[in-house]
CSV table of C-alpha atoms in Angstrom, one decimal:
chain,number,residue,atom,x,y,z
V,1,MET,CA,-0.2,-0.1,-0.1
V,2,ILE,CA,1.3,3.5,-1.0
V,3,ILE,CA,0.8,6.2,1.6
V,4,VAL,CA,0.4,9.7,0.3
V,5,GLY,CA,3.1,11.9,2.0
V,6,THR,CA,5.4,9.0,3.1
V,7,PRO,CA,9.0,10.1,2.9
V,8,TYR,CA,10.9,8.6,0.3
V,9,ARG,CA,13.3,6.3,2.7
V,10,GLU,CA,10.4,5.0,4.5
V,11,PHE,CA,8.6,4.0,1.5
V,12,LYS,CA,11.5,2.2,0.2
V,13,ILE,CA,11.8,0.4,3.5
V,14,THR,CA,8.1,-0.6,3.5
V,15,LEU,CA,8.5,-2.0,0.1
V,16,ARG,CA,11.4,-4.1,1.2
V,17,ARG,CA,9.6,-5.4,4.1
V,18,ASN,CA,6.3,-6.1,2.3
V,19,PHE,CA,8.1,-8.2,-0.3
V,20,ASN,CA,10.2,-10.0,2.1
V,21,LYS,CA,7.2,-11.1,3.9
V,22,ALA,CA,5.6,-12.3,0.6
V,23,VAL,CA,8.8,-14.5,0.0
V,24,VAL,CA,8.7,-16.1,3.4
V,25,ALA,CA,5.1,-16.8,3.5
V,26,THR,CA,5.6,-18.4,-0.1
V,27,PHE,CA,8.4,-20.3,1.1
V,28,VAL,CA,6.3,-21.5,4.2
V,29,THR,CA,3.2,-22.7,2.4
V,30,GLY,CA,5.6,-24.4,-0.5
V,31,SER,CA,4.1,-22.4,-3.5
V,32,LYS,CA,6.2,-21.2,-6.3
V,33,MET,CA,6.5,-17.5,-7.3
V,34,SER,CA,5.7,-17.4,-11.1
V,35,ARG,CA,7.9,-14.5,-12.4
V,36,PRO,CA,11.0,-14.3,-14.8
V,37,LYS,CA,14.6,-14.5,-13.6
V,38,ARG,CA,16.0,-11.5,-12.1
V,39,TYR,CA,18.7,-11.5,-14.3
V,40,PHE,CA,19.7,-11.8,-17.9
V,41,VAL,CA,21.3,-14.9,-18.8
V,42,ASN,CA,25.0,-13.9,-19.4
V,43,ASN,CA,26.2,-15.3,-22.7
V,44,ASN,CA,29.6,-13.4,-22.7
V,45,GLU,CA,32.5,-15.5,-23.6
V,46,GLU,CA,35.2,-15.6,-20.9
V,47,TRP,CA,38.7,-13.8,-21.5
V,48,LYS,CA,41.3,-16.2,-23.1
V,49,SER,CA,44.3,-14.3,-23.0
V,50,ARG,CA,43.4,-12.3,-25.9
V,51,GLU,CA,44.1,-8.5,-26.2
V,52,PHE,CA,41.3,-6.3,-25.9
V,53,ALA,CA,41.2,-2.3,-25.0
V,54,VAL,CA,38.6,-0.3,-23.6
V,55,ALA,CA,39.1,2.5,-26.2
V,56,PRO,CA,38.3,6.1,-25.1
V,57,SER,CA,37.5,7.1,-28.6
V,58,ASP,CA,34.7,4.5,-28.7
V,59,TRP,CA,33.5,5.1,-25.3
V,60,LEU,CA,33.7,8.8,-24.6
V,61,PRO,CA,31.1,9.6,-27.0
V,62,LYS,CA,28.6,7.2,-25.2
V,63,ILE,CA,29.4,8.7,-21.9
V,64,ASN,CA,29.0,12.1,-23.0
V,65,GLU,CA,25.6,11.3,-24.4
V,66,ARG,CA,24.5,9.6,-21.1
V,67,VAL,CA,25.9,12.8,-18.9
V,68,ASN,CA,23.9,15.1,-21.2
V,69,GLU,CA,20.9,13.0,-20.8
V,70,CYS,CA,21.2,13.1,-16.9
V,71,LEU,CA,21.5,17.0,-17.0
V,72,LYS,CA,18.5,17.2,-19.4
V,73,GLN,CA,16.2,14.9,-17.6
V,74,GLN,CA,17.2,15.7,-13.9
V,75,PRO,CA,18.4,19.5,-14.1
V,76,PRO,CA,18.9,21.5,-11.0
V,77,SER,CA,15.7,22.3,-9.2
V,78,ALA,CA,14.4,23.3,-5.8
V,79,ARG,CA,12.0,20.3,-6.1
V,80,ASP,CA,14.8,17.9,-6.6
V,81,VAL,CA,16.6,17.7,-3.1
V,82,ASP,CA,14.8,15.1,-1.1
V,83,GLY,CA,16.8,11.8,-1.5
V,84,GLY,CA,20.1,13.2,-1.1
V,85,LEU,CA,23.0,11.5,-2.9
V,86,TYR,CA,21.0,8.5,-3.4
V,87,VAL,CA,18.4,9.8,-5.9
V,88,SER,CA,18.4,13.6,-5.8
V,89,GLY,CA,20.3,16.3,-7.9
V,90,THR,CA,23.1,15.9,-5.1
V,91,GLY,CA,24.1,12.6,-6.8
V,92,VAL,CA,24.2,14.3,-10.3
V,93,ALA,CA,26.5,16.7,-8.9
V,94,TYR,CA,28.7,13.9,-7.6
V,95,MET,CA,28.7,12.5,-11.0
V,96,LEU,CA,30.0,15.8,-12.4
V,97,TYR,CA,32.9,15.9,-9.8
V,98,HIS,CA,33.7,12.5,-10.5
V,99,LEU,CA,33.9,13.1,-14.2
V,100,SER,CA,36.1,16.4,-13.3
V,101,THR,CA,38.7,14.2,-11.8
V,102,ASN,CA,38.8,11.7,-14.7
V,103,PRO,CA,41.9,12.8,-17.1
V,104,HIS,CA,40.0,12.0,-20.0
V,105,PHE,CA,37.3,14.7,-19.3
V,106,GLY,CA,40.1,17.1,-18.2
V,107,GLU,CA,39.1,19.8,-20.8
V,108,ASN,CA,35.7,20.0,-19.2
V,109,LYS,CA,36.9,20.0,-15.6
V,110,GLU,CA,35.5,23.8,-15.0
V,111,LYS,CA,32.5,23.4,-16.7
V,112,PHE,CA,31.6,20.1,-14.7
V,113,CYS,CA,32.5,21.8,-11.4
V,114,ASN,CA,30.3,24.8,-12.3
V,115,LEU,CA,27.4,22.7,-13.2
V,116,GLY,CA,27.8,20.7,-10.4
V,117,LEU,CA,27.4,23.9,-8.0
V,118,LYS,CA,24.3,24.8,-9.7
V,119,TYR,CA,22.7,21.4,-8.3
V,120,MET,CA,24.4,22.1,-4.8
V,121,LYS,CA,22.8,25.8,-4.6
V,122,TYR,CA,19.3,23.9,-4.0
V,123,ALA,CA,20.7,21.2,-2.0
V,124,LEU,CA,22.4,23.5,0.3
V,125,GLU,CA,19.5,25.5,0.7
V,126,TYR,CA,17.4,22.3,1.7
V,127,ALA,CA,20.2,21.2,3.9
V,128,GLY,CA,20.1,24.6,5.8
V,129,ARG,CA,16.4,23.8,6.6
V,130,LYS,CA,17.1,20.5,8.1
V,131,GLU,CA,20.2,21.4,10.3
V,132,ASN,CA,18.3,20.6,13.5
V,133,ASP,CA,16.8,17.4,12.4
V,134,PRO,CA,19.0,14.4,13.7
V,135,GLN,CA,17.8,12.1,11.1
V,136,GLU,CA,19.0,14.6,8.5
V,137,ARG,CA,22.0,16.4,10.1
V,138,SER,CA,24.7,13.5,9.8
V,139,ALA,CA,23.2,11.4,7.1
V,140,PHE,CA,25.2,10.5,4.4
V,141,LEU,CA,23.4,9.1,1.2
V,142,LEU,CA,20.1,10.7,2.5
V,143,GLY,CA,20.9,13.7,4.1
V,144,ASN,CA,23.0,16.8,5.0
V,145,ALA,CA,26.7,15.0,5.5
V,146,GLY,CA,26.7,13.9,2.1
V,147,THR,CA,25.4,17.4,0.7
V,148,TYR,CA,28.2,19.0,2.5
V,149,ALA,CA,31.0,16.7,1.6
V,150,VAL,CA,30.2,16.9,-2.3
V,151,ALA,CA,29.5,20.5,-1.8
V,152,ALA,CA,33.1,20.9,-0.2
V,153,VAL,CA,34.9,19.5,-3.1
V,154,LEU,CA,33.1,21.2,-6.0
V,155,TYR,CA,33.7,24.6,-4.1
V,156,ARG,CA,37.3,23.8,-3.4
V,157,SER,CA,38.6,25.2,-6.6
V,158,VAL,CA,36.1,28.2,-7.0
V,159,ASP,CA,35.3,29.5,-3.5
V,160,THR,CA,37.6,28.4,-0.7
V,161,THR,CA,35.7,30.2,2.1
V,162,GLU,CA,32.5,28.4,1.2
V,163,ALA,CA,34.4,24.9,0.9
V,164,GLU,CA,35.5,25.6,4.5
V,165,ASN,CA,32.2,26.5,5.6
V,166,CYS,CA,30.7,23.4,4.3
V,167,LEU,CA,33.6,21.4,6.0
V,168,LYS,CA,32.9,23.0,9.4
V,169,LYS,CA,29.5,22.0,8.9
V,170,PHE,CA,30.2,18.4,8.1
V,171,ALA,CA,32.7,18.0,10.9
V,172,ALA,CA,30.3,19.5,13.6
V,173,ALA,CA,27.7,16.7,12.4
V,174,ALA,CA,30.0,14.4,14.2
V,175,GLN,CA,28.4,15.3,17.6
V,176,ASN,CA,24.8,14.3,16.3
V,177,CYS,CA,26.3,10.7,15.9
V,178,LYS,CA,27.8,10.0,19.4
V,179,PRO,CA,24.6,9.4,21.6
V,180,LEU,CA,24.0,5.6,21.2
V,181,ASN,CA,20.3,5.9,20.5
V,182,PHE,CA,20.3,9.1,18.4
V,183,LEU,CA,18.0,7.6,15.8
V,184,ARG,CA,14.8,5.4,16.7
V,185,CYS,CA,15.0,3.6,13.3
V,186,GLY,CA,18.5,2.6,14.1
V,187,GLY,CA,21.5,4.8,13.9
V,188,ASP,CA,24.5,2.8,12.7
V,189,GLU,CA,23.8,1.9,9.2
V,190,LEU,CA,25.1,3.5,5.8
V,191,PHE,CA,22.3,5.8,4.7
V,192,VAL,CA,21.6,7.8,7.6
V,193,GLY,CA,23.6,6.4,10.5
V,194,ARG,CA,27.2,6.5,11.9
V,195,ALA,CA,28.4,4.2,9.3
V,196,GLY,CA,27.7,6.5,6.5
V,197,TYR,CA,29.3,9.5,8.2
V,198,LEU,CA,32.5,7.5,8.7
V,199,PHE,CA,32.4,6.7,5.0
V,200,ALA,CA,32.1,10.5,4.1
V,201,ALA,CA,34.7,11.4,6.5
V,202,ARG,CA,37.1,8.8,5.0
V,203,TRP,CA,36.4,10.3,1.4
V,204,LEU,CA,36.9,13.7,2.4
V,205,HIS,CA,40.1,12.8,4.2
V,206,LYS,CA,41.4,11.5,0.8
V,207,GLN,CA,40.0,14.3,-1.3
V,208,PHE,CA,41.6,17.0,1.0
V,209,GLY,CA,44.7,14.9,2.1
V,210,LYS,CA,44.0,15.7,5.7
V,211,ASN,CA,41.5,14.9,8.5
V,212,ILE,CA,38.4,16.9,8.1
V,213,VAL,CA,36.8,15.4,11.6
V,214,PRO,CA,39.4,15.2,14.4
V,215,GLU,CA,40.4,11.8,15.1
V,216,LYS,CA,39.2,11.8,18.7
V,217,ASP,CA,35.6,12.4,17.3
V,218,ILE,CA,36.2,9.5,14.8
V,219,HIS,CA,37.3,7.2,17.5
V,220,GLU,CA,34.2,8.1,19.7
V,221,ILE,CA,31.9,7.4,16.7
V,222,CYS,CA,33.6,4.1,16.3
V,223,SER,CA,33.3,3.4,19.8
V,224,ALA,CA,29.5,4.0,19.7
V,225,ILE,CA,29.2,1.6,16.8
V,226,VAL,CA,30.9,-1.1,18.5
V,227,GLU,CA,29.1,-0.4,21.7
V,228,SER,CA,25.7,-0.3,20.2
V,229,GLY,CA,26.0,-3.5,18.3
V,230,ARG,CA,27.3,-5.2,21.3
V,231,ARG,CA,24.3,-4.2,23.3
V,232,TYR,CA,22.0,-5.2,20.5
V,233,SER,CA,23.4,-8.4,20.1
V,234,GLU,CA,23.3,-9.4,23.9
V,235,ARG,CA,19.7,-8.3,24.1
V,236,HIS,CA,18.7,-10.2,21.1
V,237,HIS,CA,21.0,-13.2,21.8
V,238,SER,CA,22.5,-12.6,18.4
V,239,ALA,CA,24.9,-15.3,17.1
V,240,SER,CA,27.1,-12.4,15.9
V,241,PRO,CA,29.1,-10.6,18.7
V,242,LEU,CA,28.0,-7.3,16.6
V,243,MET,CA,24.4,-7.0,15.3
V,244,TYR,CA,22.2,-4.0,14.4
V,245,SER,CA,18.8,-3.2,13.0
V,246,TYR,CA,17.3,-0.7,10.7
V,247,TYR,CA,13.6,-0.3,11.0
V,248,ASP,CA,13.3,-3.5,13.0
V,249,THR,CA,15.2,-5.5,10.4
V,250,GLU,CA,18.7,-7.1,10.9
V,251,TYR,CA,20.1,-6.4,7.4
V,252,LEU,CA,23.3,-7.8,6.5
V,253,GLY,CA,24.4,-6.2,3.2
V,254,ALA,CA,25.9,-3.0,2.1
V,255,GLY,CA,22.4,-1.1,2.2
V,256,HIS,CA,21.4,-0.6,5.8
V,257,GLY,CA,23.2,-3.7,7.1
V,258,LEU,CA,25.8,-5.4,8.9
V,259,SER,CA,28.7,-5.7,6.4
V,260,ALA,CA,29.0,-1.8,5.7
V,261,ILE,CA,28.7,-0.9,9.3
V,262,LEU,CA,31.8,-3.3,10.1
V,263,GLN,CA,33.7,-2.0,6.9
V,264,SER,CA,33.1,1.4,8.2
V,265,LEU,CA,35.2,0.4,11.3
V,266,LEU,CA,38.0,-1.0,9.2
V,267,LEU,CA,38.3,2.6,7.3
V,268,TRP,CA,39.9,3.7,10.4
V,269,PRO,CA,42.8,1.3,11.5
V,270,SER,CA,44.0,3.9,14.0
V,271,PHE,CA,40.9,3.3,16.1
V,272,LEU,CA,41.3,-0.8,15.9
V,273,GLN,CA,45.0,-0.3,16.7
V,274,SER,CA,44.2,1.8,19.8
V,275,ASN,CA,41.4,-0.7,21.0
V,276,PRO,CA,42.4,-4.2,20.7
V,277,GLN,CA,39.3,-5.4,22.2
V,278,ALA,CA,37.2,-3.6,19.5
V,279,GLU,CA,39.4,-5.1,16.8
V,280,GLN,CA,38.9,-8.5,17.9
V,281,VAL,CA,35.0,-8.4,18.4
V,282,VAL,CA,35.1,-6.8,14.8
V,283,HIS,CA,37.1,-9.7,13.4
V,284,ARG,CA,34.7,-12.3,15.1
V,285,ALA,CA,31.6,-10.4,13.7
V,286,VAL,CA,33.4,-10.3,10.0
V,287,ASP,CA,33.8,-14.2,10.5
V,288,TRP,CA,30.4,-14.9,11.3
V,289,LEU,CA,29.1,-13.1,8.3
V,290,LEU,CA,31.5,-14.8,6.2
V,291,SER,CA,30.2,-18.0,7.7
V,292,LEU,CA,26.9,-17.3,6.0
V,293,GLN,CA,28.1,-17.3,2.5
V,294,THR,CA,26.0,-19.8,0.6
V,295,GLU,CA,27.3,-22.4,-1.9
V,296,SER,CA,26.2,-20.2,-4.8
V,297,GLY,CA,28.5,-17.4,-3.4
V,298,ASN,CA,25.9,-15.0,-2.0
V,299,PHE,CA,25.0,-13.6,1.3
V,300,PRO,CA,21.5,-13.4,2.8
V,301,CYS,CA,19.7,-10.2,2.9
V,302,ALA,CA,18.9,-10.1,6.5
V,303,THR,CA,18.9,-12.5,9.3
V,304,ASP,CA,15.1,-13.1,8.9
V,305,GLU,CA,16.2,-15.0,5.7
V,306,LEU,CA,18.3,-17.5,7.5
V,307,GLY,CA,17.6,-21.3,8.3
V,308,ARG,CA,14.2,-22.4,6.9
V,309,TYR,CA,13.4,-19.0,5.8
V,310,ARG,CA,16.1,-18.8,3.3
V,311,ARG,CA,15.5,-17.8,-0.2
V,312,HIS,CA,15.2,-20.2,-2.9
V,313,GLU,CA,18.6,-19.8,-5.1
V,314,GLU,CA,16.6,-18.7,-8.1
V,315,ASP,CA,15.2,-15.9,-6.0
V,316,GLU,CA,18.4,-14.6,-4.4
V,317,LEU,CA,19.3,-11.1,-4.6
V,318,VAL,CA,22.5,-10.2,-6.2
V,319,HIS,CA,22.7,-6.5,-5.6
V,320,TRP,CA,25.2,-4.1,-4.2
V,321,CYS,CA,22.4,-3.1,-1.6
V,322,HIS,CA,21.5,-6.7,-0.6
V,323,GLY,CA,23.8,-9.5,-1.4
V,324,ALA,CA,27.3,-10.5,-2.5
V,325,PRO,CA,28.1,-7.4,-4.5
V,326,GLY,CA,28.4,-5.2,-1.4
V,327,VAL,CA,29.4,-7.5,1.2
V,328,ALA,CA,32.5,-8.2,-1.5
V,329,TYR,CA,33.8,-4.7,-0.3
V,330,LEU,CA,34.0,-5.9,3.4
V,331,MET,CA,35.8,-9.1,2.3
V,332,ALA,CA,38.2,-7.0,0.2
V,333,LYS,CA,38.9,-4.5,3.3
V,334,ALA,CA,39.1,-7.4,5.7
V,335,TYR,CA,41.6,-9.0,3.5
V,336,LEU,CA,43.7,-6.0,3.2
V,337,HIS,CA,43.6,-5.4,6.9
V,338,TRP,CA,44.3,-9.0,8.2
V,339,LYS,CA,46.1,-10.4,5.0
V,340,ASP,CA,44.0,-13.9,5.6
V,341,PRO,CA,43.3,-15.3,2.2
V,342,LYS,CA,40.0,-16.8,3.1
V,343,TYR,CA,38.5,-13.1,2.7
V,344,LEU,CA,40.1,-13.0,-0.8
V,345,GLN,CA,38.4,-16.5,-1.7
V,346,ALA,CA,35.2,-15.3,-0.4
V,347,LEU,CA,35.3,-12.3,-2.5
V,348,GLU,CA,36.4,-14.4,-5.5
V,349,ARG,CA,33.4,-16.5,-5.1
V,350,CYS,CA,31.3,-13.5,-5.0
V,351,GLY,CA,32.7,-12.5,-8.3
V,352,GLU,CA,31.9,-15.8,-9.9
V,353,LEU,CA,28.3,-15.4,-8.8
V,354,ILE,CA,27.9,-11.8,-10.1
V,355,TRP,CA,29.4,-13.2,-13.7
V,356,LYS,CA,26.5,-15.8,-13.7
V,357,LYS,CA,23.8,-13.7,-12.4
V,358,GLY,CA,24.8,-10.1,-12.1
V,359,LEU,CA,23.2,-8.8,-15.3
V,360,LEU,CA,20.2,-7.5,-13.5
V,361,ARG,CA,16.8,-6.9,-15.3
V,362,LYS,CA,16.3,-4.0,-12.8
V,363,GLY,CA,18.5,-1.5,-14.7
V,364,PRO,CA,21.9,-0.1,-15.4
V,365,GLY,CA,22.6,1.6,-11.7
V,366,ILE,CA,25.1,1.0,-9.0
V,367,CYS,CA,22.6,0.1,-6.3
V,368,HIS,CA,20.6,-2.8,-8.0
V,369,GLY,CA,21.9,-2.7,-11.2
V,370,VAL,CA,24.5,-3.8,-13.8
V,371,ALA,CA,27.0,-1.2,-13.4
V,372,GLY,CA,26.9,-1.6,-9.3
V,373,ASN,CA,27.7,-5.4,-10.1
V,374,ALA,CA,30.4,-4.7,-12.6
V,375,TYR,CA,32.4,-2.6,-10.1
V,376,VAL,CA,33.3,-5.7,-8.3
V,377,PHE,CA,35.1,-6.8,-11.1
V,378,LEU,CA,37.0,-3.7,-11.2
V,379,LEU,CA,37.7,-4.3,-7.5
V,380,LEU,CA,39.0,-7.9,-8.2
V,381,TYR,CA,41.1,-6.3,-11.2
V,382,ARG,CA,43.0,-4.0,-8.8
V,383,LEU,CA,43.1,-6.3,-5.7
V,384,ASN,CA,44.5,-9.1,-7.9
V,385,GLY,CA,47.5,-7.2,-9.7
V,386,ASN,CA,45.4,-5.8,-12.7
V,387,ASP,CA,44.4,-9.1,-13.7
V,388,ARG,CA,42.8,-8.6,-17.1
V,389,HIS,CA,40.4,-11.8,-16.6
V,390,TRP,CA,38.5,-9.4,-14.4
V,391,LEU,CA,38.9,-6.1,-16.2
V,392,TRP,CA,37.4,-8.3,-19.2
V,393,ARG,CA,34.4,-9.2,-17.1
V,394,ALA,CA,33.9,-5.6,-16.3
V,395,PHE,CA,34.1,-4.5,-19.8
V,396,SER,CA,31.6,-7.3,-21.0
V,397,PHE,CA,29.2,-5.9,-18.5
V,398,MET,CA,29.7,-2.2,-19.9
V,399,GLN,CA,29.1,-3.8,-23.4
V,400,PHE,CA,25.8,-5.3,-22.1
V,401,LEU,CA,24.4,-2.0,-21.3
V,402,TYR,CA,24.2,-1.2,-25.1
V,403,ASN,CA,22.9,-4.7,-25.7
V,404,GLU,CA,19.4,-4.8,-27.6
V,405,GLN,CA,17.9,-7.2,-25.1
V,406,PHE,CA,18.9,-5.2,-22.3
V,407,ARG,CA,17.4,-1.8,-23.9
V,408,ARG,CA,14.2,-3.7,-24.7
V,409,GLU,CA,13.7,-5.7,-21.6
V,410,ALA,CA,15.5,-4.0,-18.7
V,411,ARG,CA,13.1,-2.2,-16.1
V,412,THR,CA,13.3,1.5,-15.8
V,413,PRO,CA,14.2,2.6,-12.4
V,414,ASP,CA,12.1,4.8,-10.1
V,415,CYS,CA,14.7,7.6,-10.6
V,416,PRO,CA,16.5,6.5,-14.0
V,417,TYR,CA,19.2,9.4,-14.0
V,418,SER,CA,20.1,9.3,-10.3
V,419,LEU,CA,23.3,8.4,-8.9
V,420,PHE,CA,22.5,5.2,-7.0
V,421,GLU,CA,19.5,4.0,-9.3
V,422,GLY,CA,20.2,5.4,-12.7
V,423,TRP,CA,22.5,6.7,-15.1
V,424,ALA,CA,24.5,9.1,-13.1
V,425,GLY,CA,26.1,6.4,-11.2
V,426,THR,CA,26.6,4.2,-14.4
V,427,VAL,CA,28.3,7.1,-16.0
V,428,CYS,CA,30.8,7.1,-13.0
V,429,PHE,CA,31.4,3.3,-13.7
V,430,MET,CA,31.8,3.8,-17.4
V,431,ALA,CA,34.2,6.8,-17.0
V,432,ASP,CA,36.2,4.5,-14.4
V,433,MET,CA,36.4,1.8,-17.2
V,434,LEU,CA,38.7,4.4,-18.9
V,435,CYS,CA,40.9,4.5,-15.9
V,436,PRO,CA,40.7,1.0,-14.3
V,437,ASP,CA,43.7,1.2,-12.1
V,438,ASN,CA,42.1,3.9,-10.0
V,439,ALA,CA,38.3,2.9,-10.3
V,440,TYR,CA,36.2,2.3,-7.0
V,441,PHE,CA,32.6,2.3,-6.4
V,442,PRO,CA,31.5,5.7,-5.2
V,443,PHE,CA,32.8,6.4,-1.8
V,444,PHE,CA,33.7,2.6,-1.3
V,445,ASP,CA,37.4,2.9,-1.9
V,446,VAL,CA,38.9,-0.1,0.0
V,447,PHE,CA,42.4,0.8,-1.0
V,448,ASP,CA,42.2,4.1,1.0
V,449,SER,CA,43.3,4.0,4.8
């Protein structure tokens, strides 16, 4: 049921929960769901040591065409501000910034930054009206923290004073994250919680080459995440030493779930080094999540899909938000941090699953689309010493975006030109294919620490 006036984020959560209950009911009654597969059959050939090149001359016109389409279909507007980086104009501004850092678009750097600032004008006005809202103030993908982060990098070369103002507002939001129960819906996850704030802080650290948020504040937020997860786990007798819920669901994937929360802690090795007990409990929680990897290589969406409520394999989600494509980044970060090959092996199993089931019918996007899944191949390419086997797979997925079957049969996302659901994020992926040695899923750079 659609409730008029329901905020975007709550409407999406309602859809997720209602769908999950329908799946569980179907499994319990033993009936079968008659619908097509969630993915297109991958008929691409494997790479067999043949030479191939991602030629800029072939792909730059395609990328520029998509950029112009995003700008035309989702122009700067005061009406397009709810939904933050995830689906609003703020995400289009990020796309423009991302392109401005790519050497293949160097001649348009100033143009892209100025266009990005047109989007941020409205986003910053909206953020100013939400300053005292605890659910918005420190939110990364759906609120002010993400807005101030993107605005700061866009203003950096144009107006250093305004860039500093944005950074100060971002840093001040750290205080919002410290109380354990600052959000009733769950304050630890990626979209609006503490984990997202840590991701944004790490990204800004990389962009500016310095800590934007004092290390003391970062450590306090990390401690709050660990303590929140420990208390919840004890209260609910969880199998994992750390567990969290968002709108009463114990998600496990990158979108709202345990994997991104644990990854946010691994982003800050100084915290783990200063707190060996915290590192130990994080390590145990990562290993518990690893133990859930299925024979197919996937991970359950939430704890209410474990045991007899487990999804049938043909119905499993292979998305960045829910499933292996998002958990892959935690496994990569765990491998880089602890050097245990079991995490790399788990990541490679994720990659094999994505090659088989990752050409999603849901569209091109990075949250639950083809480009988001292809980013895992770029991760494996970099992690395995520029292994062209994985680069070929990413290239094959990019080519499929222009396949006639995909154009004809893929679904149109709710926000078809946005950063996470639509073509703005896909543009980031396509541009990264031209510079694969530095490619990373937006804000999920596991090599930065």
